[in-house]
Tab-separated table of C-alpha atoms in Angstrom:
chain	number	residue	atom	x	y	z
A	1200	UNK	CA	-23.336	8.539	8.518
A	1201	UNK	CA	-24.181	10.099	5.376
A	1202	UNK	CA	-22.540	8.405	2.526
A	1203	UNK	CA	-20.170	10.847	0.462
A	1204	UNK	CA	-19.750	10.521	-3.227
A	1205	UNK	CA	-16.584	9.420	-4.676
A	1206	UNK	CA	-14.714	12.883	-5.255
A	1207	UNK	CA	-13.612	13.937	-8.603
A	1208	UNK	CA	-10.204	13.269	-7.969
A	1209	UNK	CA	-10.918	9.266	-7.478
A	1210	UNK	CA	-13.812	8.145	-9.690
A	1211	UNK	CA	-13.965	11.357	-12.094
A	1212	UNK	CA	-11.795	11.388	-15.128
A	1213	UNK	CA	-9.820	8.246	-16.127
A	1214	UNK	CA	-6.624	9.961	-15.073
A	1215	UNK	CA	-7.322	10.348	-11.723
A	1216	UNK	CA	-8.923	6.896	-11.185
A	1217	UNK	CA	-5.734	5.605	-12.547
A	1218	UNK	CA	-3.592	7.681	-9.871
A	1219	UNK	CA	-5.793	6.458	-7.240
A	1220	UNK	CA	-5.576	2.719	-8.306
A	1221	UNK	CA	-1.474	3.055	-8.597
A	1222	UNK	CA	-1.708	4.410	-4.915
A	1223	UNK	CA	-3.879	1.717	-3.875
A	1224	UNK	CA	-2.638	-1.147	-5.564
A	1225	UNK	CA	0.826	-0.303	-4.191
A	1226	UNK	CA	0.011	0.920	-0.874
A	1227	UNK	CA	-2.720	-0.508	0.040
A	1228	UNK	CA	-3.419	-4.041	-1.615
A	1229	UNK	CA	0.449	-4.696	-0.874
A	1230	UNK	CA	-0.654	-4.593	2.561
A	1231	UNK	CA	-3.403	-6.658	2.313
A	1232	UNK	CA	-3.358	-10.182	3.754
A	1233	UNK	CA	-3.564	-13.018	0.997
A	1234	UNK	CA	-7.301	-14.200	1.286
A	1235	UNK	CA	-8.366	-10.815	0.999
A	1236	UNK	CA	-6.515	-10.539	-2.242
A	1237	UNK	CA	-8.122	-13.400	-4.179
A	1238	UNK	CA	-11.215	-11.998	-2.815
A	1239	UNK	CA	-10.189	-8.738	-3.915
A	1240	UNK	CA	-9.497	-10.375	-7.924
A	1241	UNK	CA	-13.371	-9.988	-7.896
A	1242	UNK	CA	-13.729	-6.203	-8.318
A	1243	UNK	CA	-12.707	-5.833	-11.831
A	1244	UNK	CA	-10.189	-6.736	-14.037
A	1245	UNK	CA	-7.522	-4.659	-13.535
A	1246	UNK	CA	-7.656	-5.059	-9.699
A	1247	UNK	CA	-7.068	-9.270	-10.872
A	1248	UNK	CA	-4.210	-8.534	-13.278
A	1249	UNK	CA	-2.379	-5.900	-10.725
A	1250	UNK	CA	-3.187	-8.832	-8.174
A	1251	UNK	CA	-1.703	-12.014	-10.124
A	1252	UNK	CA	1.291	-9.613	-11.576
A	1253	UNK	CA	4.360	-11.735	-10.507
A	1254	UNK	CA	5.866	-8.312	-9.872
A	1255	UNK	CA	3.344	-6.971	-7.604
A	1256	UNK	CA	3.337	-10.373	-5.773
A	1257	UNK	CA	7.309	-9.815	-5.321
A	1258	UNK	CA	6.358	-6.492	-3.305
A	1259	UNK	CA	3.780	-8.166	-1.715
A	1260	UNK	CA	5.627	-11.309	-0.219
A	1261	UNK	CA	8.644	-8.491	0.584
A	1262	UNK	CA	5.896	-7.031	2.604
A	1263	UNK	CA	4.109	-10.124	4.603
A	1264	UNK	CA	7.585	-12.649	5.033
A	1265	UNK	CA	7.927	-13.316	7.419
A	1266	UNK	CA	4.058	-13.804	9.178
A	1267	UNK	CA	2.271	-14.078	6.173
A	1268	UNK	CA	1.913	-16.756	3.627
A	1269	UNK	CA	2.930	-16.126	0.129
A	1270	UNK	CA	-0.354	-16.103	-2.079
A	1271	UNK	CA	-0.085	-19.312	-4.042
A	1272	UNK	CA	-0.254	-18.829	-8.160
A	1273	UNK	CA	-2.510	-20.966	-9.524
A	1274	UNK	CA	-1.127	-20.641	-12.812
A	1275	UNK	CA	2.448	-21.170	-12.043
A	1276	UNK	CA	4.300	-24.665	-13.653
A	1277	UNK	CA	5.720	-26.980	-11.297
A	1278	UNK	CA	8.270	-28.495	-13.734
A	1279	UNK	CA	9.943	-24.950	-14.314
A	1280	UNK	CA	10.669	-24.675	-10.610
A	1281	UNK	CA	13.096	-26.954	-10.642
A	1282	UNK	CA	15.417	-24.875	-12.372
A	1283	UNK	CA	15.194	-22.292	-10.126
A	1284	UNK	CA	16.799	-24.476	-7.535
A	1285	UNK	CA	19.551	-21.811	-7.098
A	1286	UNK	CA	22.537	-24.363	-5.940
A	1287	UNK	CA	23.368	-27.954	-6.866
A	1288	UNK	CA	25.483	-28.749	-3.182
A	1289	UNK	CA	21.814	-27.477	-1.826
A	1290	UNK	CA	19.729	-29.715	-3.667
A	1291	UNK	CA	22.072	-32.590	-2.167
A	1292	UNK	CA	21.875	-32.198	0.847
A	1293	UNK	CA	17.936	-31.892	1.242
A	1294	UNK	CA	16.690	-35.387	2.403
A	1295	UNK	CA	14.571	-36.736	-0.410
A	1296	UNK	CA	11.445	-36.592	1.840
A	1297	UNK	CA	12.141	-32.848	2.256
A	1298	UNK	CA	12.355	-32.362	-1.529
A	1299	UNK	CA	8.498	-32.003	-1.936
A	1300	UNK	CA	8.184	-29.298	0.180
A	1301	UNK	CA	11.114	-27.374	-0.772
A	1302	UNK	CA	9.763	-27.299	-4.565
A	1303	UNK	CA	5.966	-26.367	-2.805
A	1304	UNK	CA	8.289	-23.167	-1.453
A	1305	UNK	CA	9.087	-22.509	-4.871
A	1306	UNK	CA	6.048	-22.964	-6.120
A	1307	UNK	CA	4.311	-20.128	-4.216
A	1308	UNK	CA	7.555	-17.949	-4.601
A	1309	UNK	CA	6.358	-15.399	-7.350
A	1310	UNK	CA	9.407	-14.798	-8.695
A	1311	UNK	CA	9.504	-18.262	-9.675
A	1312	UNK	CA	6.786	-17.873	-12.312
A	1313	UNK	CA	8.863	-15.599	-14.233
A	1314	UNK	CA	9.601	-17.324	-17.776
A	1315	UNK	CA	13.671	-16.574	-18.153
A	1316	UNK	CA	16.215	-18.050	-16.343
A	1317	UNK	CA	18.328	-14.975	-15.658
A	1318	UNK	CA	16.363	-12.898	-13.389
A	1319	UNK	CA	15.458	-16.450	-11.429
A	1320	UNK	CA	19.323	-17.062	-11.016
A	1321	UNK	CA	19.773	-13.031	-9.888
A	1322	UNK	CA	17.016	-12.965	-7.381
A	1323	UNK	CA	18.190	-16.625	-6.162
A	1324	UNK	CA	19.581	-15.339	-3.247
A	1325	UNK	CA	16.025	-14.213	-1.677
A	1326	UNK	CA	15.404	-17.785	-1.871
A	1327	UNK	CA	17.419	-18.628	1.265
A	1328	UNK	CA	15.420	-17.483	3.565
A	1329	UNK	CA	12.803	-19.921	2.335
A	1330	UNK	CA	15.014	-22.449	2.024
A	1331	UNK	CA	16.667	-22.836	5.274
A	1332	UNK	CA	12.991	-22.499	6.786
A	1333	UNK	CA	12.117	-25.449	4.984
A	1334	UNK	CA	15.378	-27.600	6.294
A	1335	UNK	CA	15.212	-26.569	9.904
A	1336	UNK	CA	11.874	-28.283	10.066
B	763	UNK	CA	-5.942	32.935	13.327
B	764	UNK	CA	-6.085	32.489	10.059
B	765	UNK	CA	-4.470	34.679	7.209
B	766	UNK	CA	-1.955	37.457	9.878
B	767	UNK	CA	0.987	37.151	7.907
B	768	UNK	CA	3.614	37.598	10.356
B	769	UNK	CA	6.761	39.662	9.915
B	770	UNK	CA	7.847	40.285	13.818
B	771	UNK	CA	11.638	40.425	13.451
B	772	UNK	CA	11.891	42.427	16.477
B	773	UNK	CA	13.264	39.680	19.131
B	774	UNK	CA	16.998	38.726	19.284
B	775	UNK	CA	17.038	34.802	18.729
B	776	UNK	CA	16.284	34.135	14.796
B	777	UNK	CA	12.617	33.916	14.771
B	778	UNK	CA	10.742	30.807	13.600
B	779	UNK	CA	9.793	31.159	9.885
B	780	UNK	CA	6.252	30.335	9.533
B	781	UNK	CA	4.444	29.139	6.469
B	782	UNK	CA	0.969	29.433	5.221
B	783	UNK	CA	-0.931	26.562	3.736
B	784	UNK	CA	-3.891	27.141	1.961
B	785	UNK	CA	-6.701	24.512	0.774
B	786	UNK	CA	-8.113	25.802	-2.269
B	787	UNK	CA	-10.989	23.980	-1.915
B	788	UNK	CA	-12.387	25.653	0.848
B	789	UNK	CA	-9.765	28.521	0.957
B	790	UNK	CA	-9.089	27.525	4.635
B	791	UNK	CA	-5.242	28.514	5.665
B	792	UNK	CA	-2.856	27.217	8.248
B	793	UNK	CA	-0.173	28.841	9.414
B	794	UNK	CA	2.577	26.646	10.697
B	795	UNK	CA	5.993	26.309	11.396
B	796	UNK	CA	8.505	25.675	8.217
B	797	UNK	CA	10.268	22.821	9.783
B	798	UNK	CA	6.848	21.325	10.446
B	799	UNK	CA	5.639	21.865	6.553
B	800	UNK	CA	9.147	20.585	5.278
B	801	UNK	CA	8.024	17.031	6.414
B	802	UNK	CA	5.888	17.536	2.776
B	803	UNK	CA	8.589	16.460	0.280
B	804	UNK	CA	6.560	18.624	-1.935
B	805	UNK	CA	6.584	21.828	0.015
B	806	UNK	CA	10.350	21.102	1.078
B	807	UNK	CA	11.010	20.849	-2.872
B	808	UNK	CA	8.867	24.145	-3.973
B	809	UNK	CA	10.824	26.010	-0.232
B	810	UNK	CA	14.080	25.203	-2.123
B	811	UNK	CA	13.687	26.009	-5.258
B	812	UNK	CA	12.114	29.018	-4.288
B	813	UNK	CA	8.544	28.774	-5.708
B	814	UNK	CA	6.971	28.833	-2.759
B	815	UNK	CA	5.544	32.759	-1.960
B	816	UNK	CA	4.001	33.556	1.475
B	817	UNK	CA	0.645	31.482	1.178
B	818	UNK	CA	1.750	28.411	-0.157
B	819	UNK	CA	-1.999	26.896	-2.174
B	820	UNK	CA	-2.866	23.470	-1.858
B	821	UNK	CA	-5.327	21.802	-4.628
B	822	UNK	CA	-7.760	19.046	-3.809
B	823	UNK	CA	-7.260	18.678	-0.385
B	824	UNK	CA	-9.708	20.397	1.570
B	825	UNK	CA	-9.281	21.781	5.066
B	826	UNK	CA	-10.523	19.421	7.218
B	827	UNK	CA	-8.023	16.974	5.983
B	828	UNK	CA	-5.083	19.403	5.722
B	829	UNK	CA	-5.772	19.786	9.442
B	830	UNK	CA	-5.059	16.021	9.740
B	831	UNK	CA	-2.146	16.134	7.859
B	832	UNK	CA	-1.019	19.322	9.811
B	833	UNK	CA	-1.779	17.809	12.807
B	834	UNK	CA	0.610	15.015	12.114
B	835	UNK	CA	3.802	16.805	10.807
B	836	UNK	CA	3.542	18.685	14.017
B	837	UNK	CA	3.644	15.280	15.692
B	838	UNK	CA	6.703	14.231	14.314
B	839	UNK	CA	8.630	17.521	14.021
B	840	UNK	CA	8.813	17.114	17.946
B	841	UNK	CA	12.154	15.944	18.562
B	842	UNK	CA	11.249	14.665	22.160
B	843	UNK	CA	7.987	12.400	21.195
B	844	UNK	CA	8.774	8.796	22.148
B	845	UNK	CA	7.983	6.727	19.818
B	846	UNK	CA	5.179	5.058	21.693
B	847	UNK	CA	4.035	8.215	21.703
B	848	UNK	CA	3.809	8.874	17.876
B	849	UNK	CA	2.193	6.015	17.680
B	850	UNK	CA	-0.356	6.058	19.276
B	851	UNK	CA	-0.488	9.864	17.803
B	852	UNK	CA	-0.639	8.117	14.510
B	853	UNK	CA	-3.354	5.937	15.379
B	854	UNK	CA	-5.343	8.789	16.807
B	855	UNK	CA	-5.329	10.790	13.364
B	856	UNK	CA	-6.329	7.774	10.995
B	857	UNK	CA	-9.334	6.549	13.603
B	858	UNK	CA	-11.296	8.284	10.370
B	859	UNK	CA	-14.183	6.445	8.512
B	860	UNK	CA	-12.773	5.299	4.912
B	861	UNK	CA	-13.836	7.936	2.646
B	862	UNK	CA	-11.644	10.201	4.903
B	863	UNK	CA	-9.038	8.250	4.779
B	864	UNK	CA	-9.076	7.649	1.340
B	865	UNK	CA	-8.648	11.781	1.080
B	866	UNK	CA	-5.897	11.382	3.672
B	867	UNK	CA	-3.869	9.100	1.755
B	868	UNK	CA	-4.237	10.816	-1.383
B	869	UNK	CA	-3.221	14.037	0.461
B	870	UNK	CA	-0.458	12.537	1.624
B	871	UNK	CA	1.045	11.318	-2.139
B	872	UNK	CA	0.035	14.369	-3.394
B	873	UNK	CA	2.459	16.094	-0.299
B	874	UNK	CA	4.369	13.453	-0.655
B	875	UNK	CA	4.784	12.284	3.467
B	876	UNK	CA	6.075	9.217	3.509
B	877	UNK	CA	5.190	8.149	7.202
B	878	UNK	CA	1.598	9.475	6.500
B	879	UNK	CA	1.275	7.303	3.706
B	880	UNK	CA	2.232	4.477	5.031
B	881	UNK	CA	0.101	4.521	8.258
B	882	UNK	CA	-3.098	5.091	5.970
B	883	UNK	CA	-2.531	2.689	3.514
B	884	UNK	CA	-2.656	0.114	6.451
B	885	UNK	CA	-5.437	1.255	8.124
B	886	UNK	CA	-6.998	1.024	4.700
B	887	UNK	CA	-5.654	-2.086	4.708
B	888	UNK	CA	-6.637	-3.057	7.963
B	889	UNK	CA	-10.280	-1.658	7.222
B	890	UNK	CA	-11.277	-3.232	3.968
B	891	UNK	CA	-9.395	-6.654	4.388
B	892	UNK	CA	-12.706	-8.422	6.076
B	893	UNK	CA	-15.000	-6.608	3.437
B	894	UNK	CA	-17.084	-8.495	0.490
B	895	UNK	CA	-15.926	-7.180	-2.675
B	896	UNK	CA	-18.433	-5.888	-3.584
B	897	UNK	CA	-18.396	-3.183	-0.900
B	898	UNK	CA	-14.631	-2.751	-2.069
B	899	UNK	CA	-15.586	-1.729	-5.816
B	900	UNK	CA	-18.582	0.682	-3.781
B	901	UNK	CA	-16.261	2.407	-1.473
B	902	UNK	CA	-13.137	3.033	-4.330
B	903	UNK	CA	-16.060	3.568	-6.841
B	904	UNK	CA	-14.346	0.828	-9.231
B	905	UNK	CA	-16.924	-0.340	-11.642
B	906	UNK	CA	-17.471	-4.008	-12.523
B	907	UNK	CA	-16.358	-4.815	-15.561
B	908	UNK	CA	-17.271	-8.098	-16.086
B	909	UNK	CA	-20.252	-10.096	-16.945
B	910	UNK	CA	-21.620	-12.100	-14.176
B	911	UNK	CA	-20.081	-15.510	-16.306
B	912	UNK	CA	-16.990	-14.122	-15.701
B	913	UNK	CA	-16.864	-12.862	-12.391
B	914	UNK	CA	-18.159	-16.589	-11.035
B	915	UNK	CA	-15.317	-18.078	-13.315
B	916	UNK	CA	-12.606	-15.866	-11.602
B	917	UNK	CA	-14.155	-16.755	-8.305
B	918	UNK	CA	-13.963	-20.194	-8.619
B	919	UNK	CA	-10.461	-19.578	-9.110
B	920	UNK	CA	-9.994	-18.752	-5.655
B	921	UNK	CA	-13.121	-20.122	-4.130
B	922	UNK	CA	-11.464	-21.006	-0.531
B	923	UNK	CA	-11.216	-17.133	-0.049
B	924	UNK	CA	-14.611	-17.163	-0.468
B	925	UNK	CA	-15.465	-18.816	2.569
B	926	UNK	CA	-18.234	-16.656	4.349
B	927	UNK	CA	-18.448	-14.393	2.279
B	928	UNK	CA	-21.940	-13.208	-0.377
């Protein structure tokens, strides 16, 4: 098949690339299994920094939970995900051996590489799901 | 077919009002049904606030993917398709190579279909998840903007996704 060229409206003017990346970036790569997307952190810079957005990874683990895997952020600190442990009675009654595993959820939970506390505490009860995964096993 | 505009008022049950879409990129018009063309959040928005005159013109999208898009409101403006049915409707009109989906998808923003939308963006999805990336940047005609220090630094960030891959 004959190869087309990109049409005016995609790789044209600046404005319409930038409508075509919004559409793709929240239509598309949000659909995208996680491999693909740290393959996809390769095709230029803004593709990586909508990728690794903590708020684009939010949409994105919305989108794959519950088959997927979240996509695991390199960057994020371990020690602040302790705080985001949402209840005190919950953090009791995890077996120690469990404990490891329940901060690895954490640790791949996007939200939990935002830097306040506030918006960790309000989306804290999206972390349940994750949580009672982790203590059926 | 194409441009009859059709004022037959003559029969006793209220007729069916028709609209006219026009591509303007290759001036190709449909005429359809207005509950099928109300799907279009955008053509249900310029109906109501009256904008819309008999031939309602539709920039950057040409005809062969207004068909498409046609071809799918009609789908599910029928109140009796099962949703099997639709499906597999649906999968029939994005079976398209990826430049015409691309135009699909950005048809169906730009008409602002919600279902249409979503069933292309995962066939996008679907199609470009096993692809290198550097056929990704070819086919949305992204240009690389980094050096080629960078780009191996920014693999080796991820380098297990790498795995088979140039």
């Amino acid at each position: 098949m004959e190869k087309k060229t990109i049409r005016p409206s995609i790789g044209g003017s600046g404005e319409g690339k930038l409508l075509l990346h919004d559409l793709v970036a929240e239509e598309i790569l949000t659909r995208l299994p996680a491999n693909s997307l740290m393959r996809f952190t390769c095709v230029c810079k803004l593709w990586r920094s909508t990728i690794l957005d903590p708020c684009f990874q939010q949409v994105h683990r919305a989108r794959s939970l519950p088959s997927d895997r979240v996509v695991p952020l390199r960057r994020a600190p371990l020690r602040r995900v302790r705080i985001a442990l949402p209840d005190p009675c919950l953090r009791r009654k995890v077996r120690p051996r469990y404990r490891r595993s329940l901060t690895a959820s954490f640790f791949f939970d996007p939200a939990a590489n935002r830097a306040s506390a506030t918006p960790l505490l309000a989306k804290s009860r999206s972390f349940f799901p994750l949580l009672s995964r982790h203590l059926l096993l | 077919m194409a441009s009859a505009p059709e004022n037959e008022k003559n029969a006793s049950a209220p007729e069916k009002k028709t609209l006219t879409l026009k591509s303007m990129i290759n001036n190709e018009e449909f005429v359809v049904d207005e509950h099928v063309a109300l799907q279009s959040v955008t053509i249900k928005n310029m109906v109501d606030s009256d904008c819309a005159g008999d031939v309602i013109p539709v920039p950057t999208i040409s005809g062969e993917i207004l068909a498409l898009v046609i071809e799918y409101c009609k789908n599910h403006a029928n109140p009796s398709a099962s949703e099997d049915d639709l499906k597999k409707a649906d999968a029939g009109i994005v079976a398209k190579d990826i430049y015409t989906l691309i135009d699909l998808v950005l048809a169906a923003n730009f008409l602002d279909i919600k279902g249409l939308l979503e069933v292309t963006s995962q066939k996008i999805a679907d199609s470009i998840k096993d692809l290198p990336h550097q056929d990704v940047r070819e086919i949305f005609g992204v240009e690389n903007d980094y050096t080629p220090e960078e780009e191996a630094a920014v693999r080796a960030e991820h380098d297990w996704a790498f795995e088979g891959f140039p």
